[in-house]
mmCIF file of C-alpha atoms and ligand atoms in Angstrom:
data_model
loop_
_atom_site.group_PDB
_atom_site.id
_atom_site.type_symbol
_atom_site.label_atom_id
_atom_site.label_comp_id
_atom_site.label_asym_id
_atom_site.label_seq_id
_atom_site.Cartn_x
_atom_site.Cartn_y
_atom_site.Cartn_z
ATOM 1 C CA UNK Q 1 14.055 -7.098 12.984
ATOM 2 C CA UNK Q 2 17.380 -8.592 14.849
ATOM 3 C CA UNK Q 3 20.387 -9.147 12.626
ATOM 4 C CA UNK Q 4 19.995 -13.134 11.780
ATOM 5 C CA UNK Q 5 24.187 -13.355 12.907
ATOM 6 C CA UNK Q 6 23.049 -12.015 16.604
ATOM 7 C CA UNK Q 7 20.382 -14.704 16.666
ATOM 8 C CA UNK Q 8 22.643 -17.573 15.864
ATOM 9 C CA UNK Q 9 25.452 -16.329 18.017
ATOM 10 C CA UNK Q 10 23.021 -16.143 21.060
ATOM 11 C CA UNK Q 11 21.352 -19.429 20.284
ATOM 12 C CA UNK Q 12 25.084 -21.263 19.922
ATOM 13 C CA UNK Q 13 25.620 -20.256 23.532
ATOM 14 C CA UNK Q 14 22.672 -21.604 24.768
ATOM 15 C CA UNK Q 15 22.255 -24.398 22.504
ATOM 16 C CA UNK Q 16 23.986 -26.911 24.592
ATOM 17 C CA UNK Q 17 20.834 -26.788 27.166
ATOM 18 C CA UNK Q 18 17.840 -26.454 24.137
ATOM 19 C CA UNK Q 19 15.990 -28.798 22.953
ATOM 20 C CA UNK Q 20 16.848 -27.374 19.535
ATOM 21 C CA UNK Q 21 19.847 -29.893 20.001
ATOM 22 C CA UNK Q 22 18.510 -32.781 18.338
ATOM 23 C CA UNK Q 23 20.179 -35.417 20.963
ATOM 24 C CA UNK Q 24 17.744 -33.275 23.661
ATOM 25 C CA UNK Q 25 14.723 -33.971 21.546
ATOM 26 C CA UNK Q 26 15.622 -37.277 21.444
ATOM 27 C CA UNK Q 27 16.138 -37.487 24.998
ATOM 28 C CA UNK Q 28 13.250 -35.702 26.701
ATOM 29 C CA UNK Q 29 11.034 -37.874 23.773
ATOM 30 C CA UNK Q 30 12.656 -41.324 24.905
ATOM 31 C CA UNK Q 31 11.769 -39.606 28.750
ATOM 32 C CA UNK Q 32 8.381 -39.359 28.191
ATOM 33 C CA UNK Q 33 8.040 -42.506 26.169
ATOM 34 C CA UNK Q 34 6.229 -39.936 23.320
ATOM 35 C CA UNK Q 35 4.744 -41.236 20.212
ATOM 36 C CA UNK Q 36 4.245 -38.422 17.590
ATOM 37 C CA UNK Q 37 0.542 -38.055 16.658
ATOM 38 C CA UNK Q 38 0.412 -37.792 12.642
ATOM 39 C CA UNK Q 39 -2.945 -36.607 13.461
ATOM 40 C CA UNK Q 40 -1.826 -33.203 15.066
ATOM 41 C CA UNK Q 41 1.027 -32.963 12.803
ATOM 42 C CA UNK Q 42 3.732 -33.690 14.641
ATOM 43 C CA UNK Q 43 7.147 -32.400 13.302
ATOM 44 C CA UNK Q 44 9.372 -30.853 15.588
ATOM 45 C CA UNK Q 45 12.319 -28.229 14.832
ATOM 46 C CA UNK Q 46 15.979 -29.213 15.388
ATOM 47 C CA UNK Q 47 17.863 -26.963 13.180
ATOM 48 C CA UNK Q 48 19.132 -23.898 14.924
ATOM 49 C CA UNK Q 49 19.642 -21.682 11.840
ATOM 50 C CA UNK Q 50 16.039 -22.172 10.848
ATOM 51 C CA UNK Q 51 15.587 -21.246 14.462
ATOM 52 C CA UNK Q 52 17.343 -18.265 14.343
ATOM 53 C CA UNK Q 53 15.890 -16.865 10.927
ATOM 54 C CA UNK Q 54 12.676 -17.531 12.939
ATOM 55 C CA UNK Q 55 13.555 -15.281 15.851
ATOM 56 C CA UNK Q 56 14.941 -12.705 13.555
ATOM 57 C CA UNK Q 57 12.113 -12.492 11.826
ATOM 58 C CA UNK Q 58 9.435 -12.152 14.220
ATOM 59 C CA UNK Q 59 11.413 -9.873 16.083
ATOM 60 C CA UNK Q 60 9.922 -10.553 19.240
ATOM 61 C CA UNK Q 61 11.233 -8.889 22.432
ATOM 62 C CA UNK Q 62 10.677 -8.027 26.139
ATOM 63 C CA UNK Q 63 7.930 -5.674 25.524
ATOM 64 C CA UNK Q 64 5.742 -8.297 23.159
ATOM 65 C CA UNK Q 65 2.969 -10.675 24.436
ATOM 66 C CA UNK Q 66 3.263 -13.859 22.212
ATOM 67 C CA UNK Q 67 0.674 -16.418 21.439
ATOM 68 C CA UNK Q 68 2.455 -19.748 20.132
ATOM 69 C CA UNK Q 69 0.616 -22.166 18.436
ATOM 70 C CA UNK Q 70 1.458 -26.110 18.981
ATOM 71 C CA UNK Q 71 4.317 -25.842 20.945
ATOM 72 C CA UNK Q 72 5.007 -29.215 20.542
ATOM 73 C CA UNK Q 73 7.950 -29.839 23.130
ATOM 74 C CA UNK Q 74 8.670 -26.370 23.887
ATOM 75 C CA UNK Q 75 11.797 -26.279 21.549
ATOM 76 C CA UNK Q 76 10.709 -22.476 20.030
ATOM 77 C CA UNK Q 77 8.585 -21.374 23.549
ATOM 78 C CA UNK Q 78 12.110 -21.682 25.287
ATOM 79 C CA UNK Q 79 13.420 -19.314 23.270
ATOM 80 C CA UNK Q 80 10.667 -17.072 22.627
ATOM 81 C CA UNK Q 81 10.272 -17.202 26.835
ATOM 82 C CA UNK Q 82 14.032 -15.972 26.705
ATOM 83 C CA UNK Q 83 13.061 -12.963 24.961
ATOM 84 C CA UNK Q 84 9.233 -12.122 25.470
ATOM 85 C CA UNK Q 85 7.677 -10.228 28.186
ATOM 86 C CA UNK Q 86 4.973 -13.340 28.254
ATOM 87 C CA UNK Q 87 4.174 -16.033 26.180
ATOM 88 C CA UNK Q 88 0.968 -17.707 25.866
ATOM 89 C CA UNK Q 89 1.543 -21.248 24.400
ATOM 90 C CA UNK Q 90 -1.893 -23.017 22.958
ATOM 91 C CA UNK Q 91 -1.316 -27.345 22.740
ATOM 92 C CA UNK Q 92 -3.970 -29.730 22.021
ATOM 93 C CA UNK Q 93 -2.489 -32.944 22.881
ATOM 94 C CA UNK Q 94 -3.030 -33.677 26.825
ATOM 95 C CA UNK Q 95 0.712 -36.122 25.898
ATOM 96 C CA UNK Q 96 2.638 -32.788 25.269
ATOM 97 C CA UNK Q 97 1.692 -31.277 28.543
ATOM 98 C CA UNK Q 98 4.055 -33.126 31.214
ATOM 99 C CA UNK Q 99 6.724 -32.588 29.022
ATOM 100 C CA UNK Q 100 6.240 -28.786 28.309
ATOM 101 C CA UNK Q 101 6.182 -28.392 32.176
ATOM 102 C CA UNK Q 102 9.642 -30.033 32.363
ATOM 103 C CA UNK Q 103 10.804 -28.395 29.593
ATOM 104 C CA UNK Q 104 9.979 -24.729 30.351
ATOM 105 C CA UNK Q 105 9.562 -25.007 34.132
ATOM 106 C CA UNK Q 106 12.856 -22.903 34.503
ATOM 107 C CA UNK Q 107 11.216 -19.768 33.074
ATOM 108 C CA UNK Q 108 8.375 -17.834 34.664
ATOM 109 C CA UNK Q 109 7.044 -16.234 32.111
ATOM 110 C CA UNK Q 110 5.131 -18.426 30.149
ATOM 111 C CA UNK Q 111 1.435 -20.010 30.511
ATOM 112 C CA UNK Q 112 0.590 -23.534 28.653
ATOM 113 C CA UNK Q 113 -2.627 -23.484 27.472
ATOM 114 C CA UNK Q 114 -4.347 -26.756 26.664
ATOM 115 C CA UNK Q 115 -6.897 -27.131 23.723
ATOM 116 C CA UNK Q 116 -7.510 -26.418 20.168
ATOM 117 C CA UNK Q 117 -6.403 -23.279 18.914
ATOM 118 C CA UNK Q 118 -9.854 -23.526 16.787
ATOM 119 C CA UNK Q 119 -12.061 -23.167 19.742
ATOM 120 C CA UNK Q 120 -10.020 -20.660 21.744
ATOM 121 C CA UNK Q 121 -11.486 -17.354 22.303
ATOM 122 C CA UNK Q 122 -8.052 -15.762 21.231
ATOM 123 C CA UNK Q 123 -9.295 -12.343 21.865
ATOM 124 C CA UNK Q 124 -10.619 -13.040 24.842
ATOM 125 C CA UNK Q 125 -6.967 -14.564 26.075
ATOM 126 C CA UNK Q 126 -5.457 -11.158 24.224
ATOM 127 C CA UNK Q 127 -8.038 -8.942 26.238
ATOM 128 C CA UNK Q 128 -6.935 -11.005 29.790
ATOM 129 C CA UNK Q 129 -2.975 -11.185 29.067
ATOM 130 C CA UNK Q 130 -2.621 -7.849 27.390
ATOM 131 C CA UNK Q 131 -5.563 -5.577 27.647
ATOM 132 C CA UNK Q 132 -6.236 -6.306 24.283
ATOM 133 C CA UNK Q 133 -3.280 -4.490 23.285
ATOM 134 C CA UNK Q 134 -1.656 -5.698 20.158
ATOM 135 C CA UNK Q 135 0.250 -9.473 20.494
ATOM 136 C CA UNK Q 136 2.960 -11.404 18.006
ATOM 137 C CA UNK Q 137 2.189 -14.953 16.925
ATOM 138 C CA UNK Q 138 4.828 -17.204 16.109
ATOM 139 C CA UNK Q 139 3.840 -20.725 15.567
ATOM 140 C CA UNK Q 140 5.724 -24.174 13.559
ATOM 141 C CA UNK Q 141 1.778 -24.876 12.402
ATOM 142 C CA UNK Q 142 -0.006 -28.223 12.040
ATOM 143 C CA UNK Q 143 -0.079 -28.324 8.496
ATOM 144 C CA UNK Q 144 -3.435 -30.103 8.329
ATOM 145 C CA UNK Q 145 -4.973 -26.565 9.538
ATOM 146 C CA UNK Q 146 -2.941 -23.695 8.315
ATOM 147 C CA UNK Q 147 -5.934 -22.194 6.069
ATOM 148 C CA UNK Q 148 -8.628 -22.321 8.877
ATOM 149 C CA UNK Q 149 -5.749 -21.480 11.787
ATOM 150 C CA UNK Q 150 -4.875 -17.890 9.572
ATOM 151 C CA UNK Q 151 -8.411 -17.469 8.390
ATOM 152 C CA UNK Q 152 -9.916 -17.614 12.216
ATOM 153 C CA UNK Q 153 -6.877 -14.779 13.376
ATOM 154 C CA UNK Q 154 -7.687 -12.907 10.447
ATOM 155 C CA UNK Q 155 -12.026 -12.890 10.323
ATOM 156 C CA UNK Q 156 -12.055 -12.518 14.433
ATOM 157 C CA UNK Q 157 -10.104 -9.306 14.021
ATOM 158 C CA UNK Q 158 -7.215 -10.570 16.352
ATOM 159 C CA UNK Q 159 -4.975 -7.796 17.018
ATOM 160 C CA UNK Q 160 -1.518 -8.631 15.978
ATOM 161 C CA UNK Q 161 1.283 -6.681 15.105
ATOM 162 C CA UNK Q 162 3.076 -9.911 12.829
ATOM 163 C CA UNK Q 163 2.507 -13.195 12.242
ATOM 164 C CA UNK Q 164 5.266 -15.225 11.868
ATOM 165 C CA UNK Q 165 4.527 -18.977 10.697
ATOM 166 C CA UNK Q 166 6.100 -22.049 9.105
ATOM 167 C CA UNK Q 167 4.137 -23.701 6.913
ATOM 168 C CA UNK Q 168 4.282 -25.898 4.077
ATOM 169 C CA UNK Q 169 6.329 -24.754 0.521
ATOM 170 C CA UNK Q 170 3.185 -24.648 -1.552
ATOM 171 C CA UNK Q 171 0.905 -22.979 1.081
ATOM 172 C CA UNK Q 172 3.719 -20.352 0.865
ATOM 173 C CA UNK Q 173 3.829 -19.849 -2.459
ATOM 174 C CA UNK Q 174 -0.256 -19.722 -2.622
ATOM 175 C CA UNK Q 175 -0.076 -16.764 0.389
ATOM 176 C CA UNK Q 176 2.127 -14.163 -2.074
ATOM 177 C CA UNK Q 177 0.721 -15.400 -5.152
ATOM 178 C CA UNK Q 178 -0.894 -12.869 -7.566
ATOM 179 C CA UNK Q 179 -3.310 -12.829 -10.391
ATOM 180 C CA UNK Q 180 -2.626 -14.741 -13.172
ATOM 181 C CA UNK Q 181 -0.534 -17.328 -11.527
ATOM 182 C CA UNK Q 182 -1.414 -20.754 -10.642
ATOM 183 C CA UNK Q 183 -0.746 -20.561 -7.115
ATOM 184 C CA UNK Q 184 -3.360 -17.256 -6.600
ATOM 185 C CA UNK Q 185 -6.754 -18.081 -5.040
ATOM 186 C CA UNK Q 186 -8.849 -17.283 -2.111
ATOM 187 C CA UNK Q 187 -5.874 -18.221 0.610
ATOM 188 C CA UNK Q 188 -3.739 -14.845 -1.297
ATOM 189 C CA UNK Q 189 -6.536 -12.097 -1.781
ATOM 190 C CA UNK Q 190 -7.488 -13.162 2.248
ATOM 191 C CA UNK Q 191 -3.753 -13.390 3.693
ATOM 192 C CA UNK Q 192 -3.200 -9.772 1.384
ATOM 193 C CA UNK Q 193 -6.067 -7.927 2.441
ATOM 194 C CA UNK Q 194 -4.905 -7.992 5.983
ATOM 195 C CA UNK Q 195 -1.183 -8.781 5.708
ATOM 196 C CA UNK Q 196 1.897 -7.854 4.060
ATOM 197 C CA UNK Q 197 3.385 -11.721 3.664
ATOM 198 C CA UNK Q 198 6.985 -12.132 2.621
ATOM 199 C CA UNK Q 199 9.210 -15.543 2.752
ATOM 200 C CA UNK Q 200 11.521 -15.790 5.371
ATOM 201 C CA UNK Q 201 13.214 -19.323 4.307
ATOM 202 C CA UNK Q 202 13.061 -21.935 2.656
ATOM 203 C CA UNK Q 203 12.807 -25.447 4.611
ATOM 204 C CA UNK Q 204 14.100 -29.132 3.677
ATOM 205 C CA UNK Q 205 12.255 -31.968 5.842
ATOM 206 C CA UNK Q 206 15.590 -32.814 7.320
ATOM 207 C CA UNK Q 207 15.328 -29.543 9.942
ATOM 208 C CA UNK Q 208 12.247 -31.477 11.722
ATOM 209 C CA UNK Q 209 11.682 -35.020 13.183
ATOM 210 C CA UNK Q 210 10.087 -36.542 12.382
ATOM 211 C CA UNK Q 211 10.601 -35.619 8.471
ATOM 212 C CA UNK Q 212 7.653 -34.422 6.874
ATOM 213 C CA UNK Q 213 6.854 -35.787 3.375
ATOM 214 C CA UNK Q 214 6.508 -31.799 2.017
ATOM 215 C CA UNK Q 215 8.889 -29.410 2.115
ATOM 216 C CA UNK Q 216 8.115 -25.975 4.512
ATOM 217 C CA UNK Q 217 8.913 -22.456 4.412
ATOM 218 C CA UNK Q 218 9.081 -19.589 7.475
ATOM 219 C CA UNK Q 219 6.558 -16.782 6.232
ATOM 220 C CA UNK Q 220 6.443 -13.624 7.895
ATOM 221 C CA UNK Q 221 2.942 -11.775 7.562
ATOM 222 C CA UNK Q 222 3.334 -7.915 8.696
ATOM 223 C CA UNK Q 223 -0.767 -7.418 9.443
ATOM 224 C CA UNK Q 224 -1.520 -4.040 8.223
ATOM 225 C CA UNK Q 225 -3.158 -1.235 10.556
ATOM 226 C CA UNK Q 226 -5.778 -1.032 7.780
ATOM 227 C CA UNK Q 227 -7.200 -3.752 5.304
ATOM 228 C CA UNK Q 228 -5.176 -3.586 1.467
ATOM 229 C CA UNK Q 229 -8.516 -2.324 0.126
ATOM 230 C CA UNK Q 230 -11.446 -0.733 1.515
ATOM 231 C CA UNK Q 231 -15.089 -1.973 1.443
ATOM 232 C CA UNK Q 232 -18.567 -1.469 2.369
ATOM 233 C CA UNK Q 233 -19.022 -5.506 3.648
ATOM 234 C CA UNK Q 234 -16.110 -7.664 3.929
ATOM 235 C CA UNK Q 235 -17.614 -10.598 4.824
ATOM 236 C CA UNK Q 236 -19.627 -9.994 1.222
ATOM 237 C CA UNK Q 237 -15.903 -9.121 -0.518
ATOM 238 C CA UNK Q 238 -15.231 -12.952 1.103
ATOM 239 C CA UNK Q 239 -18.078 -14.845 -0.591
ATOM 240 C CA UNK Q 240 -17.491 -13.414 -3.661
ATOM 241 C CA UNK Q 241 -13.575 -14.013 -3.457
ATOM 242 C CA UNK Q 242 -14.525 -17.797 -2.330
ATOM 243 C CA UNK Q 243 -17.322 -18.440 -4.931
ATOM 244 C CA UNK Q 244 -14.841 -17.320 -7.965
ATOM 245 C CA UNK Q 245 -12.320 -20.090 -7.533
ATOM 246 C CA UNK Q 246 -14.462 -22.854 -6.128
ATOM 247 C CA UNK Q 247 -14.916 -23.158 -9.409
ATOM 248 C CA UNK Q 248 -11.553 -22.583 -11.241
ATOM 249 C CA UNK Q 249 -12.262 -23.185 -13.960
ATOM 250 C CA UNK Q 250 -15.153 -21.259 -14.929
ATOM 251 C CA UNK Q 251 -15.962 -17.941 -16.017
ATOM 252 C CA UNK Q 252 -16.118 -15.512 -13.110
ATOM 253 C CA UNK Q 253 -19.951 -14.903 -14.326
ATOM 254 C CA UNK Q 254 -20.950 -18.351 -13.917
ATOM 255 C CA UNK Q 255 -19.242 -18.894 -10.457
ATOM 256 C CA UNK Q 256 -20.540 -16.489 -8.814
ATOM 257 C CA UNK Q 257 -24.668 -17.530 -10.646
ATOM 258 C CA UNK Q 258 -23.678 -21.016 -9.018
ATOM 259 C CA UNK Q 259 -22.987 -20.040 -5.198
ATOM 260 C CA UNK Q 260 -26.730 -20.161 -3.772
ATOM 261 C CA UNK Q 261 -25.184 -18.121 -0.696
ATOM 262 C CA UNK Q 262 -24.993 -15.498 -2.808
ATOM 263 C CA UNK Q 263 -28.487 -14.316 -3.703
ATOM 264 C CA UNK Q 264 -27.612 -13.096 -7.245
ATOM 265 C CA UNK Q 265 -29.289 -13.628 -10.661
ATOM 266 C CA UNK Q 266 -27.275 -14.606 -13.610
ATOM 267 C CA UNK Q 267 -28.249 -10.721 -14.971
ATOM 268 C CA UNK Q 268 -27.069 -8.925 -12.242
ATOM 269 C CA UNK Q 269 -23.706 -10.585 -12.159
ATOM 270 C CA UNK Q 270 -22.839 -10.140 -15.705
ATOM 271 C CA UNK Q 271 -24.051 -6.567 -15.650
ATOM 272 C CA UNK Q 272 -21.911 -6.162 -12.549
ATOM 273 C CA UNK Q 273 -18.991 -7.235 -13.995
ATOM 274 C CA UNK Q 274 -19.779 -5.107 -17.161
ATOM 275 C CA UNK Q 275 -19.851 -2.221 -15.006
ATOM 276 C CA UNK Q 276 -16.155 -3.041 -13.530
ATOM 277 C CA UNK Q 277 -14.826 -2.431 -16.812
ATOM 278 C CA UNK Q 278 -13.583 -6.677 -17.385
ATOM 279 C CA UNK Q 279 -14.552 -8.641 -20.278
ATOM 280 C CA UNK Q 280 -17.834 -10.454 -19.329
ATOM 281 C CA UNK Q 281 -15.988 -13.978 -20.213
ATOM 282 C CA UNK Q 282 -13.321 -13.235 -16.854
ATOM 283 C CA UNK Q 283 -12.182 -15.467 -14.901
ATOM 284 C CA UNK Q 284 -11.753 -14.829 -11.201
ATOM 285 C CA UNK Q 285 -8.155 -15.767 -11.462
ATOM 286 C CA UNK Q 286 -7.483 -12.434 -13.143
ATOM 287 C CA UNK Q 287 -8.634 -10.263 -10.941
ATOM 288 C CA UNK Q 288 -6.531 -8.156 -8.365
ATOM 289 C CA UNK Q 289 -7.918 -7.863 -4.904
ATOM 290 C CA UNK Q 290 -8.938 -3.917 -5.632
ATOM 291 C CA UNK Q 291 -11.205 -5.617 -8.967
ATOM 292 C CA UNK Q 292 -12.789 -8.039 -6.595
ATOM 293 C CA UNK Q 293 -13.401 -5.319 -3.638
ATOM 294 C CA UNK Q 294 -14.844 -2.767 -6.580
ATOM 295 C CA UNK Q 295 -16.883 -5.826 -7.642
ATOM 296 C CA UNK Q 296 -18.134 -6.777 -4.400
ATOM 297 C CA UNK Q 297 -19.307 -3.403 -4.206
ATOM 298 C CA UNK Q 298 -20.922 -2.863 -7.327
ATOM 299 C CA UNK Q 299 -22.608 -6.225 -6.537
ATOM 300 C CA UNK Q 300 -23.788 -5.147 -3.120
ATOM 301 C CA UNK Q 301 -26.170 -3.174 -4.385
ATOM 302 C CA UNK Q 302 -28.080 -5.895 -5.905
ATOM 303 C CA UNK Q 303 -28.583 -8.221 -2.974
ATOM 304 C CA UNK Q 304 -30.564 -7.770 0.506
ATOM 305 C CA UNK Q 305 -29.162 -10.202 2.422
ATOM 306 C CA UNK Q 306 -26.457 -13.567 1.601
ATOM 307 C CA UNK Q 307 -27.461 -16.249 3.284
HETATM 308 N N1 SAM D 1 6.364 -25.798 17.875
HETATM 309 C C1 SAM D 1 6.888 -27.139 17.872
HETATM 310 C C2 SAM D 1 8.185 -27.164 17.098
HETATM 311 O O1 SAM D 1 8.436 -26.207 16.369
HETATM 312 O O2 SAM D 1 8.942 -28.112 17.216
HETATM 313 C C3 SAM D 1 5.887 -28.158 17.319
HETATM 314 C C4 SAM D 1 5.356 -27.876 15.930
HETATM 315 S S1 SAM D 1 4.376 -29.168 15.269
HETATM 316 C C5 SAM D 1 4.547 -28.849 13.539
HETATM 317 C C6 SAM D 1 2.697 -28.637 15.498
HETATM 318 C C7 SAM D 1 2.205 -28.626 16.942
HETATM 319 O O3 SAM D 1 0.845 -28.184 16.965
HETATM 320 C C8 SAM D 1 2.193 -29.998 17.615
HETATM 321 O O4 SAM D 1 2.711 -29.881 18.907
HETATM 322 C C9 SAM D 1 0.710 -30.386 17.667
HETATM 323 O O5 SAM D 1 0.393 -31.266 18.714
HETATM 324 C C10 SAM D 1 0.069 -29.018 17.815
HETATM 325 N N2 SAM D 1 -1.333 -28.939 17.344
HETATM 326 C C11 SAM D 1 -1.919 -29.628 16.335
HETATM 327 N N3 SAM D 1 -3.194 -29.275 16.168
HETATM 328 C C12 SAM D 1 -3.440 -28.304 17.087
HETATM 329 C C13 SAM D 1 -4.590 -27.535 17.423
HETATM 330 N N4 SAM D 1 -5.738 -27.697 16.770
HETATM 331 N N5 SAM D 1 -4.501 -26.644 18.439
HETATM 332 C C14 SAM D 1 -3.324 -26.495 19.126
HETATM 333 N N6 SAM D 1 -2.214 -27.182 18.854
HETATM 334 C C15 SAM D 1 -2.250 -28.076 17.843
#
């Protein structure tokens, strides 16, 4: 990671030029004649500190492949162009592309991919722009997608060294939440099994325009060489994890005997969770990611197939 100071330094001297000046967002906007899309989440970054805690923290550099997601304008692609060996920038609204060819036709390094990150073959583009070797993603995300954005990088296996992302406070909070807490749910046992997440900042609405009505944060998730726990079918660990706080509120025994996908009687459950050692009244919301993955094991053994 690159001292934050030698970040800001380097981004004052350049700032003049970037369109992390907020008069150049303004500009290139009133240019273009752009209308933010509250659909696609729209909220660009003009605060160069936030900026440089960014770059510090996903300590990208002239050896790394990036994949940015939503560039938006280009304001974080110009700098991550500055430093990358190549950066692979993935845009869904056809509006943004004139202006991202303005705005980063000086560097040569960069391709502007447009589409929905949610229907991209990612490691298919990985496998094309770095023989599948291992990639950094640094993305400001569309809120209205964070969950199935991380979820898809993390079930296709995407090989990524870090992911660095802002996203809103509370969706933060939930990814280093543990058991016991309000904020702990499916969204923390998934980002832990394959990550190591850890707040970078903290983000008031004024550092984007337009303002957003939530406050953000900058979350750096260090993806581990191996999953947090090991076990014999992770997509079963998943439906377990997901059918234990659909319903919040109930015992662990009964939300699991309500997901259909799961194939499980009432009986097997309760003996299953007898045999982890947890009183048989439980709720999910107690257990730590190794319970659940000794669970879904015990469990495993039970079903055939989940549907
Ligand atoms: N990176 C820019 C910045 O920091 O100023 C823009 C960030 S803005 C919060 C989110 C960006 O993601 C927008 O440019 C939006 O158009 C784009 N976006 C929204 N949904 C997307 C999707 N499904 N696939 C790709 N890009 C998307």
């Amino acid at each position: 990671m690159q001292p934050v100071s030698d970040c800001l330094k380097k981004e004052k001297e350049k700032s003049m030029a970037h369109l992390i000046h907020p008069q150049n967002t303004v500009s290139i906007l009133k240019k273009y004649n752009f209308q933010f899309q509250k659909r696609f989440g729209q909220n660009f970054l003009i605060d160069a500190h936030v900026m440089g805690k960014i770059l510090a923290s996903c300590g990208v550099s002239e050896n790394d492949l990036v994949l940015e997601i939503g560039p938006g304008i280009g304001t974080m692609t110009q700098f991550l162009c500055e430093r990358a060996r190549f950066v692979a920038a993935v845009e869904i609204d056809t509006h943004l592309i004139p202006i991202l060819q303005e705005t980063l036709g000086g560097y040569g390094n960069v391709e502007v991919i447009q589409g929905d990150i949610l229907d991209i073959d990612i490691n298919r583009l990985v496998q094309e722009k770095n023989n599948g070797g291992h990639i950094k993603i640094v993305a400001n995300l569309p809120y209205y997608i964070t969950t199935p954005i991380l979820m898809g990088l993390f079930e296709q296996h995407v090989p990524a060294d870090s992911i660095t992302v802002m996203v809103q406070k509370e969706v933060a909070e939930r990814m280093k939440a543990g058991p016991g807490t309000k904020d702990y749910g499916a969204l923390s046992l998934a980002v832990q099994y394959y990550a190591d997440p850890s707040v970078v900042a903290y983000v008031p609405p004024n550092c984007f325009m337009p303002r957003p009505k939530v406050g953000s944060a900058v979350v750096q998730l260090d993806c581990r060489k191996e999953p947090a726990v090991q076990v014999k079918e992770e997509a079963f660990l998943f439906a377990i994890i997901r059918a234990s706080f659909n319903q919040r509120r109930k015992t662990l025994a009964n939300g699991l005997a309500n997901c259909p996908q799961l194939l499980l009687t009432k009986g097997q459950i309760q003996e299953g969770i007898e045999r982890l050692g947890v009183p048989i009244t439980v709720r999910g919301e107690s257990l730590t990611l190794e319970q659940f993955a000794l669970l879904a094991d015990i469990l495993s053994e039970y079903h055939s197939h989940f549907s």
